[in-house]
Amino acid sequence: MSSKMIWHILIVGIMFPWSLAHPGFFTSIGQMTDLIRTEKDLVISLKDYIKAEEDKLQQIKKWAEKLDRLTSTATEDPEGFVGHPVNAFKLMKRLNTEWSELENLVLKDMSDGFISNLTIQRQYFPNDEDQVGAAKALLRLQDTYNLDTDTISKGNLPGVELKSFLTVEDCFELGKVAYTEADYYHTELWMEQALRQLDEGEVSTIDKVSVLDYLSYAVYQQGDLDKALLLTKKLLELDPEHQRANGNLKYFEYIMAKEKDDNKSTSDDQSDQKTTLKKKGVAVDYLPERQKYEMLCRGEGIKMTPRRQKKLFCRYHDGNRNPKFILSPAKQEDEWDKPRIIRFHDIISDEEIEIVKDLAKPRLSRATVHDPETGKLTTAQYRVSKSAWLSGYENPVVSRINERIQDLTGLDVSTAEELQVANYGVGGQYEPHFDFARKDEPDAFRELGTGNRIATWLFYMSDVSAGGATVFPEVGASVWPKKGTAVFWYNLFASGEGDYSTRHAACPVLVGNKWVSNKWLHERGQEFRRPCTLSELE
């Protein structure tokens, strides 16, 4: 097998088009670290193959040098050379035996071990769907955290220790993914970045013609006809025979001429309305809530005034004279007033966290949400994470954690859902949602038979280098992950009505790895622990 073919196999295998067997694979840092180890093994195998090829070439080189000396001497006086009986014998031996051995050495395939290893490992590789998902995650981070393409390309992200750079090929690939999704705004941004890096002299297999082809059309789709025409002409300067660009040039010129004719019969104001199409900026589905959500993820737009801040306190909490916490009360801090969000500090130990993570890792799968129409669990694009469920009976640590939640909240956990463990990798998020079922979702928790979700308890089991906050867009609150802490809030008023101010989201993880676990407590069993009130909003 030729070295060119070997490299082709290597590149096809390791560029990670992630497999359909595990959509959303990229959201789990734990599973991605397994891929890093797999790639390391492949690199070691590749180096072994290179060493074997070098040893083989060294042997061939020695043969060549030896035969070169012999043939040089022999060709000076061929008759005299073969007149010596030893030379005659050795010539027969070389041509009959040794050249066959050399042929076998040249033809010997040293790649078998590497190819076998690669074939075995390939079954765990991701495929196209996951590669696209990873690209979308990067675009999502770009929007949420207001990052320009140059910052991302140069790896200048907050909290990053090991910088990683994007090549022209990488930028071009991101632009193509956006283009396939008809996201011409991001197509333009990333194709311009690819063009900029080419202009700066970066050597690449991608040429300017290919970049300008996508860029000019993306610009046209956003309504900037002048710029689209300019880019198309620039493309044709590089490749005058480019068929699509020549067609686009004629079409753009036709459209511009037609607009000029239309402008003559309309007022300037009407003309402006006609010719000024939506130019880059917000996406079609960019709702005010999304804007608030993204601002809060960046730490902007928080609506806690100094006056309200003064009413928030830290305290020791003994769980209403619970014997477990009288001598060693829990540390409690008010994060927000309405809805009341409380953080418990040092509430889960590092040892407990590692046990919970170890139990969850083998079971991690794409997180699901309740379908409001069917009431059944399903995956959704707005929730990108891996999760697993842990029961109290399977491990004493899980059971102890459940008891701790019950002791500190005063709520019965026997009707609660199992402990859900979630891992948000880079770009992992959960867009704004309610934990409780609204009136238009009567079947959401019917199968459980335990009523609505009265409250949420959320453990933070890791620190996050950048991003990953829990935000409440309705009230302008942001709660940042801190390992070993937990936050608690009620989703329902004491009357049983839903508290719509608890609408919340898990911001995308910009840098790092976010582990959380949560317990959803239900209404049944709380009748005497949290009695109903007559007021609907209390």
PDB file of N, CA, C and O in Angstrom, residues 464-518:
ATOM      1  N   VAL A 464     -16.609  25.590  35.953  1.00  0.00           N
ATOM      2  CA  VAL A 464     -16.571  25.760  34.498  1.00  0.00           C
ATOM      3  C   VAL A 464     -15.666  26.940  34.182  1.00  0.00           C
ATOM      4  O   VAL A 464     -15.833  28.025  34.760  1.00  0.00           O
ATOM      5  N   SER A 465     -14.717  26.737  33.289  1.00  0.00           N
ATOM      6  CA  SER A 465     -13.746  27.793  32.967  1.00  0.00           C
ATOM      7  C   SER A 465     -14.414  29.037  32.404  1.00  0.00           C
ATOM      8  O   SER A 465     -14.057  30.169  32.756  1.00  0.00           O
ATOM      9  N   ALA A 466     -15.386  28.850  31.517  1.00  0.00           N
ATOM     10  CA  ALA A 466     -16.107  29.992  30.938  1.00  0.00           C
ATOM     11  C   ALA A 466     -17.469  29.517  30.447  1.00  0.00           C
ATOM     12  O   ALA A 466     -17.590  28.453  29.843  1.00  0.00           O
ATOM     13  N   GLY A 467     -18.492  30.339  30.713  1.00  0.00           N
ATOM     14  CA  GLY A 467     -19.850  29.986  30.290  1.00  0.00           C
ATOM     15  C   GLY A 467     -20.501  29.028  31.274  1.00  0.00           C
ATOM     16  O   GLY A 467     -20.029  28.813  32.386  1.00  0.00           O
ATOM     17  N   GLY A 468     -21.652  28.464  30.847  1.00  0.00           N
ATOM     18  CA  GLY A 468     -22.305  27.416  31.627  1.00  0.00           C
ATOM     19  C   GLY A 468     -23.172  27.889  32.774  1.00  0.00           C
ATOM     20  O   GLY A 468     -23.528  27.092  33.642  1.00  0.00           O
ATOM     21  N   ALA A 469     -23.541  29.167  32.808  1.00  0.00           N
ATOM     22  CA  ALA A 469     -24.381  29.673  33.903  1.00  0.00           C
ATOM     23  C   ALA A 469     -25.805  29.131  33.782  1.00  0.00           C
ATOM     24  O   ALA A 469     -26.248  28.727  32.708  1.00  0.00           O
ATOM     25  N   THR A 470     -26.522  29.147  34.915  1.00  0.00           N
ATOM     26  CA  THR A 470     -27.967  28.881  34.916  1.00  0.00           C
ATOM     27  C   THR A 470     -28.637  30.248  34.994  1.00  0.00           C
ATOM     28  O   THR A 470     -28.403  30.999  35.955  1.00  0.00           O
ATOM     29  N   VAL A 471     -29.443  30.589  33.991  1.00  0.00           N
ATOM     30  CA  VAL A 471     -30.014  31.941  33.932  1.00  0.00           C
ATOM     31  C   VAL A 471     -31.542  31.884  33.897  1.00  0.00           C
ATOM     32  O   VAL A 471     -32.131  30.912  33.429  1.00  0.00           O
ATOM     33  N   PHE A 472     -32.149  32.941  34.399  1.00  0.00           N
ATOM     34  CA  PHE A 472     -33.611  33.064  34.472  1.00  0.00           C
ATOM     35  C   PHE A 472     -34.006  34.316  33.697  1.00  0.00           C
ATOM     36  O   PHE A 472     -34.026  35.425  34.265  1.00  0.00           O
ATOM     37  N   PRO A 473     -34.300  34.192  32.396  1.00  0.00           N
ATOM     38  CA  PRO A 473     -34.539  35.367  31.545  1.00  0.00           C
ATOM     39  C   PRO A 473     -35.720  36.233  31.976  1.00  0.00           C
ATOM     40  O   PRO A 473     -35.693  37.447  31.769  1.00  0.00           O
ATOM     41  N   GLU A 474     -36.742  35.628  32.586  1.00  0.00           N
ATOM     42  CA  GLU A 474     -37.921  36.392  32.972  1.00  0.00           C
ATOM     43  C   GLU A 474     -37.600  37.441  34.032  1.00  0.00           C
ATOM     44  O   GLU A 474     -38.228  38.492  34.093  1.00  0.00           O
ATOM     45  N   VAL A 475     -36.639  37.136  34.901  1.00  0.00           N
ATOM     46  CA  VAL A 475     -36.340  38.046  36.015  1.00  0.00           C
ATOM     47  C   VAL A 475     -34.940  38.640  35.939  1.00  0.00           C
ATOM     48  O   VAL A 475     -34.573  39.482  36.753  1.00  0.00           O
ATOM     49  N   GLY A 476     -34.132  38.187  34.975  1.00  0.00           N
ATOM     50  CA  GLY A 476     -32.794  38.745  34.812  1.00  0.00           C
ATOM     51  C   GLY A 476     -31.792  38.228  35.815  1.00  0.00           C
ATOM     52  O   GLY A 476     -30.917  38.968  36.280  1.00  0.00           O
ATOM     53  N   ALA A 477     -31.903  36.932  36.160  1.00  0.00           N
ATOM     54  CA  ALA A 477     -30.989  36.347  37.144  1.00  0.00           C
ATOM     55  C   ALA A 477     -29.985  35.420  36.474  1.00  0.00           C
ATOM     56  O   ALA A 477     -30.322  34.711  35.524  1.00  0.00           O
ATOM     57  N   SER A 478     -28.745  35.409  37.002  1.00  0.00           N
ATOM     58  CA  SER A 478     -27.708  34.483  36.551  1.00  0.00           C
ATOM     59  C   SER A 478     -27.098  33.807  37.770  1.00  0.00           C
ATOM     60  O   SER A 478     -26.727  34.484  38.732  1.00  0.00           O
ATOM     61  N   VAL A 479     -27.006  32.484  37.721  1.00  0.00           N
ATOM     62  CA  VAL A 479     -26.398  31.710  38.796  1.00  0.00           C
ATOM     63  C   VAL A 479     -25.235  30.945  38.186  1.00  0.00           C
ATOM     64  O   VAL A 479     -25.419  30.177  37.239  1.00  0.00           O
ATOM     65  N   TRP A 480     -24.025  31.156  38.735  1.00  0.00           N
ATOM     66  CA  TRP A 480     -22.828  30.591  38.118  1.00  0.00           C
ATOM     67  C   TRP A 480     -22.433  29.280  38.795  1.00  0.00           C
ATOM     68  O   TRP A 480     -22.554  29.136  40.015  1.00  0.00           O
ATOM     69  N   PRO A 481     -21.962  28.317  38.007  1.00  0.00           N
ATOM     70  CA  PRO A 481     -21.572  27.020  38.574  1.00  0.00           C
ATOM     71  C   PRO A 481     -20.433  27.165  39.579  1.00  0.00           C
ATOM     72  O   PRO A 481     -19.490  27.925  39.357  1.00  0.00           O
ATOM     73  N   LYS A 482     -20.549  26.456  40.674  1.00  0.00           N
ATOM     74  CA  LYS A 482     -19.472  26.385  41.655  1.00  0.00           C
ATOM     75  C   LYS A 482     -19.470  24.982  42.235  1.00  0.00           C
ATOM     76  O   LYS A 482     -20.460  24.556  42.843  1.00  0.00           O
ATOM     77  N   LYS A 483     -18.387  24.268  42.026  1.00  0.00           N
ATOM     78  CA  LYS A 483     -18.309  22.871  42.439  1.00  0.00           C
ATOM     79  C   LYS A 483     -18.604  22.713  43.930  1.00  0.00           C
ATOM     80  O   LYS A 483     -18.112  23.473  44.758  1.00  0.00           O
ATOM     81  N   GLY A 484     -19.424  21.694  44.249  1.00  0.00           N
ATOM     82  CA  GLY A 484     -19.736  21.388  45.639  1.00  0.00           C
ATOM     83  C   GLY A 484     -20.939  22.121  46.182  1.00  0.00           C
ATOM     84  O   GLY A 484     -21.334  21.908  47.335  1.00  0.00           O
ATOM     85  N   THR A 485     -21.539  23.014  45.366  1.00  0.00           N
ATOM     86  CA  THR A 485     -22.719  23.752  45.807  1.00  0.00           C
ATOM     87  C   THR A 485     -23.975  23.204  45.136  1.00  0.00           C
ATOM     88  O   THR A 485     -23.894  22.387  44.215  1.00  0.00           O
ATOM     89  N   ALA A 486     -25.131  23.666  45.624  1.00  0.00           N
ATOM     90  CA  ALA A 486     -26.411  23.301  45.002  1.00  0.00           C
ATOM     91  C   ALA A 486     -27.352  24.495  45.105  1.00  0.00           C
ATOM     92  O   ALA A 486     -27.251  25.293  46.050  1.00  0.00           O
ATOM     93  N   VAL A 487     -28.237  24.627  44.127  1.00  0.00           N
ATOM     94  CA  VAL A 487     -29.268  25.671  44.201  1.00  0.00           C
ATOM     95  C   VAL A 487     -30.636  25.012  44.237  1.00  0.00           C
ATOM     96  O   VAL A 487     -30.838  23.914  43.691  1.00  0.00           O
ATOM     97  N   PHE A 488     -31.562  25.697  44.896  1.00  0.00           N
ATOM     98  CA  PHE A 488     -32.916  25.160  45.091  1.00  0.00           C
ATOM     99  C   PHE A 488     -33.937  26.261  44.869  1.00  0.00           C
ATOM    100  O   PHE A 488     -33.733  27.403  45.299  1.00  0.00           O
ATOM    101  N   TRP A 489     -35.022  25.909  44.170  1.00  0.00           N
ATOM    102  CA  TRP A 489     -36.132  26.851  44.017  1.00  0.00           C
ATOM    103  C   TRP A 489     -37.441  26.071  43.849  1.00  0.00           C
ATOM    104  O   TRP A 489     -37.441  24.909  43.432  1.00  0.00           O
ATOM    105  N   TYR A 490     -38.551  26.755  44.178  1.00  0.00           N
ATOM    106  CA  TYR A 490     -39.882  26.183  43.965  1.00  0.00           C
ATOM    107  C   TYR A 490     -40.372  26.552  42.574  1.00  0.00           C
ATOM    108  O   TYR A 490     -40.295  27.723  42.177  1.00  0.00           O
ATOM    109  N   ASN A 491     -40.888  25.559  41.861  1.00  0.00           N
ATOM    110  CA  ASN A 491     -41.475  25.805  40.538  1.00  0.00           C
ATOM    111  C   ASN A 491     -42.954  26.183  40.636  1.00  0.00           C
ATOM    112  O   ASN A 491     -43.503  26.788  39.717  1.00  0.00           O
ATOM    113  N   LEU A 492     -43.596  25.794  41.722  1.00  0.00           N
ATOM    114  CA  LEU A 492     -45.021  26.045  41.918  1.00  0.00           C
ATOM    115  C   LEU A 492     -45.214  26.914  43.155  1.00  0.00           C
ATOM    116  O   LEU A 492     -44.471  26.799  44.139  1.00  0.00           O
ATOM    117  N   PHE A 493     -46.224  27.769  43.090  1.00  0.00           N
ATOM    118  CA  PHE A 493     -46.628  28.478  44.303  1.00  0.00           C
ATOM    119  C   PHE A 493     -47.276  27.475  45.250  1.00  0.00           C
ATOM    120  O   PHE A 493     -47.640  26.361  44.856  1.00  0.00           O
ATOM    121  N   ALA A 494     -47.454  27.876  46.503  1.00  0.00           N
ATOM    122  CA  ALA A 494     -48.078  26.974  47.478  1.00  0.00           C
ATOM    123  C   ALA A 494     -49.497  26.608  47.070  1.00  0.00           C
ATOM    124  O   ALA A 494     -50.023  25.561  47.461  1.00  0.00           O
ATOM    125  N   SER A 495     -50.106  27.449  46.242  1.00  0.00           N
ATOM    126  CA  SER A 495     -51.461  27.170  45.742  1.00  0.00           C
ATOM    127  C   SER A 495     -51.472  26.051  44.709  1.00  0.00           C
ATOM    128  O   SER A 495     -52.531  25.539  44.354  1.00  0.00           O
ATOM    129  N   GLY A 496     -50.303  25.693  44.180  1.00  0.00           N
ATOM    130  CA  GLY A 496     -50.219  24.684  43.135  1.00  0.00           C
ATOM    131  C   GLY A 496     -50.119  25.277  41.742  1.00  0.00           C
ATOM    132  O   GLY A 496     -49.874  24.556  40.766  1.00  0.00           O
ATOM    133  N   GLU A 497     -50.271  26.610  41.643  1.00  0.00           N
ATOM    134  CA  GLU A 497     -50.138  27.278  40.351  1.00  0.00           C
ATOM    135  C   GLU A 497     -48.660  27.404  39.988  1.00  0.00           C
ATOM    136  O   GLU A 497     -47.795  27.567  40.853  1.00  0.00           O
ATOM    137  N   GLY A 498     -48.362  27.334  38.677  1.00  0.00           N
ATOM    138  CA  GLY A 498     -46.985  27.424  38.223  1.00  0.00           C
ATOM    139  C   GLY A 498     -46.413  28.822  38.370  1.00  0.00           C
ATOM    140  O   GLY A 498     -47.117  29.811  38.135  1.00  0.00           O
ATOM    141  N   ASP A 499     -45.181  28.901  38.775  1.00  0.00           N
ATOM    142  CA  ASP A 499     -44.482  30.184  38.894  1.00  0.00           C
ATOM    143  C   ASP A 499     -43.702  30.404  37.591  1.00  0.00           C
ATOM    144  O   ASP A 499     -42.622  29.843  37.393  1.00  0.00           O
ATOM    145  N   TYR A 500     -44.257  31.256  36.730  1.00  0.00           N
ATOM    146  CA  TYR A 500     -43.663  31.446  35.403  1.00  0.00           C
ATOM    147  C   TYR A 500     -42.355  32.224  35.444  1.00  0.00           C
ATOM    148  O   TYR A 500     -41.629  32.271  34.454  1.00  0.00           O
ATOM    149  N   SER A 501     -42.043  32.815  36.590  1.00  0.00           N
ATOM    150  CA  SER A 501     -40.760  33.518  36.697  1.00  0.00           C
ATOM    151  C   SER A 501     -39.591  32.539  36.834  1.00  0.00           C
ATOM    152  O   SER A 501     -38.439  32.955  36.784  1.00  0.00           O
ATOM    153  N   THR A 502     -39.904  31.239  37.008  1.00  0.00           N
ATOM    154  CA  THR A 502     -38.827  30.244  37.146  1.00  0.00           C
ATOM    155  C   THR A 502     -38.352  29.719  35.795  1.00  0.00           C
ATOM    156  O   THR A 502     -37.543  28.790  35.752  1.00  0.00           O
ATOM    157  N   ARG A 503     -38.824  30.283  34.714  1.00  0.00           N
ATOM    158  CA  ARG A 503     -38.330  29.875  33.396  1.00  0.00           C
ATOM    159  C   ARG A 503     -36.814  30.104  33.367  1.00  0.00           C
ATOM    160  O   ARG A 503     -36.338  31.218  33.661  1.00  0.00           O
ATOM    161  N   HIS A 504     -36.061  29.067  33.020  1.00  0.00           N
ATOM    162  CA  HIS A 504     -34.606  29.151  33.143  1.00  0.00           C
ATOM    163  C   HIS A 504     -33.926  28.407  32.008  1.00  0.00           C
ATOM    164  O   HIS A 504     -34.572  27.720  31.208  1.00  0.00           O
ATOM    165  N   ALA A 505     -32.601  28.551  31.941  1.00  0.00           N
ATOM    166  CA  ALA A 505     -31.825  27.944  30.859  1.00  0.00           C
ATOM    167  C   ALA A 505     -30.435  27.622  31.358  1.00  0.00           C
ATOM    168  O   ALA A 505     -29.931  28.246  32.297  1.00  0.00           O
ATOM    169  N   ALA A 506     -29.825  26.625  30.725  1.00  0.00           N
ATOM    170  CA  ALA A 506     -28.414  26.306  30.975  1.00  0.00           C
ATOM    171  C   ALA A 506     -27.620  26.884  29.813  1.00  0.00           C
ATOM    172  O   ALA A 506     -27.752  26.437  28.671  1.00  0.00           O
ATOM    173  N   CYS A 507     -26.809  27.899  30.090  1.00  0.00           N
ATOM    174  CA  CYS A 507     -26.031  28.561  29.038  1.00  0.00           C
ATOM    175  C   CYS A 507     -25.002  27.607  28.439  1.00  0.00           C
ATOM    176  O   CYS A 507     -24.489  26.713  29.126  1.00  0.00           O
ATOM    177  N   PRO A 508     -24.674  27.803  27.159  1.00  0.00           N
ATOM    178  CA  PRO A 508     -23.659  26.954  26.533  1.00  0.00           C
ATOM    179  C   PRO A 508     -22.324  27.033  27.276  1.00  0.00           C
ATOM    180  O   PRO A 508     -21.928  28.101  27.737  1.00  0.00           O
ATOM    181  N   VAL A 509     -21.660  25.892  27.390  1.00  0.00           N
ATOM    182  CA  VAL A 509     -20.328  25.862  27.989  1.00  0.00           C
ATOM    183  C   VAL A 509     -19.336  26.379  26.948  1.00  0.00           C
ATOM    184  O   VAL A 509     -19.200  25.807  25.877  1.00  0.00           O
ATOM    185  N   LEU A 510     -18.676  27.484  27.263  1.00  0.00           N
ATOM    186  CA  LEU A 510     -17.729  28.077  26.312  1.00  0.00           C
ATOM    187  C   LEU A 510     -16.383  27.359  26.379  1.00  0.00           C
ATOM    188  O   LEU A 510     -15.826  26.953  25.361  1.00  0.00           O
ATOM    189  N   VAL A 511     -15.862  27.219  27.572  1.00  0.00           N
ATOM    190  CA  VAL A 511     -14.598  26.510  27.773  1.00  0.00           C
ATOM    191  C   VAL A 511     -14.746  25.646  29.013  1.00  0.00           C
ATOM    192  O   VAL A 511     -15.153  26.138  30.067  1.00  0.00           O
ATOM    193  N   GLY A 512     -14.424  24.383  28.893  1.00  0.00           N
ATOM    194  CA  GLY A 512     -14.448  23.518  30.061  1.00  0.00           C
ATOM    195  C   GLY A 512     -15.478  22.411  29.970  1.00  0.00           C
ATOM    196  O   GLY A 512     -15.918  22.017  28.884  1.00  0.00           O
ATOM    197  N   ASN A 513     -15.892  21.952  31.136  1.00  0.00           N
ATOM    198  CA  ASN A 513     -16.684  20.741  31.258  1.00  0.00           C
ATOM    199  C   ASN A 513     -17.636  20.932  32.424  1.00  0.00           C
ATOM    200  O   ASN A 513     -17.209  21.203  33.540  1.00  0.00           O
ATOM    201  N   LYS A 514     -18.926  20.826  32.178  1.00  0.00           N
ATOM    202  CA  LYS A 514     -19.916  21.091  33.221  1.00  0.00           C
ATOM    203  C   LYS A 514     -20.657  19.814  33.602  1.00  0.00           C
ATOM    204  O   LYS A 514     -21.319  19.198  32.775  1.00  0.00           O
ATOM    205  N   TRP A 515     -20.509  19.440  34.872  1.00  0.00           N
ATOM    206  CA  TRP A 515     -21.255  18.303  35.425  1.00  0.00           C
ATOM    207  C   TRP A 515     -22.271  18.837  36.432  1.00  0.00           C
ATOM    208  O   TRP A 515     -21.926  19.628  37.323  1.00  0.00           O
ATOM    209  N   VAL A 516     -23.519  18.430  36.283  1.00  0.00           N
ATOM    210  CA  VAL A 516     -24.555  18.778  37.258  1.00  0.00           C
ATOM    211  C   VAL A 516     -25.375  17.529  37.552  1.00  0.00           C
ATOM    212  O   VAL A 516     -25.353  16.547  36.799  1.00  0.00           O
ATOM    213  N   SER A 517     -26.094  17.562  38.669  1.00  0.00           N
ATOM    214  CA  SER A 517     -27.102  16.535  38.926  1.00  0.00           C
ATOM    215  C   SER A 517     -28.294  17.235  39.561  1.00  0.00           C
ATOM    216  O   SER A 517     -28.117  18.190  40.323  1.00  0.00           O
ATOM    217  N   ASN A 518     -29.465  16.795  39.214  1.00  0.00           N
ATOM    218  CA  ASN A 518     -30.650  17.477  39.718  1.00  0.00           C
ATOM    219  C   ASN A 518     -31.699  16.487  40.212  1.00  0.00           C
ATOM    220  O   ASN A 518     -31.766  15.340  39.774  1.00  0.00           O
TER     221      ASN A 518
END
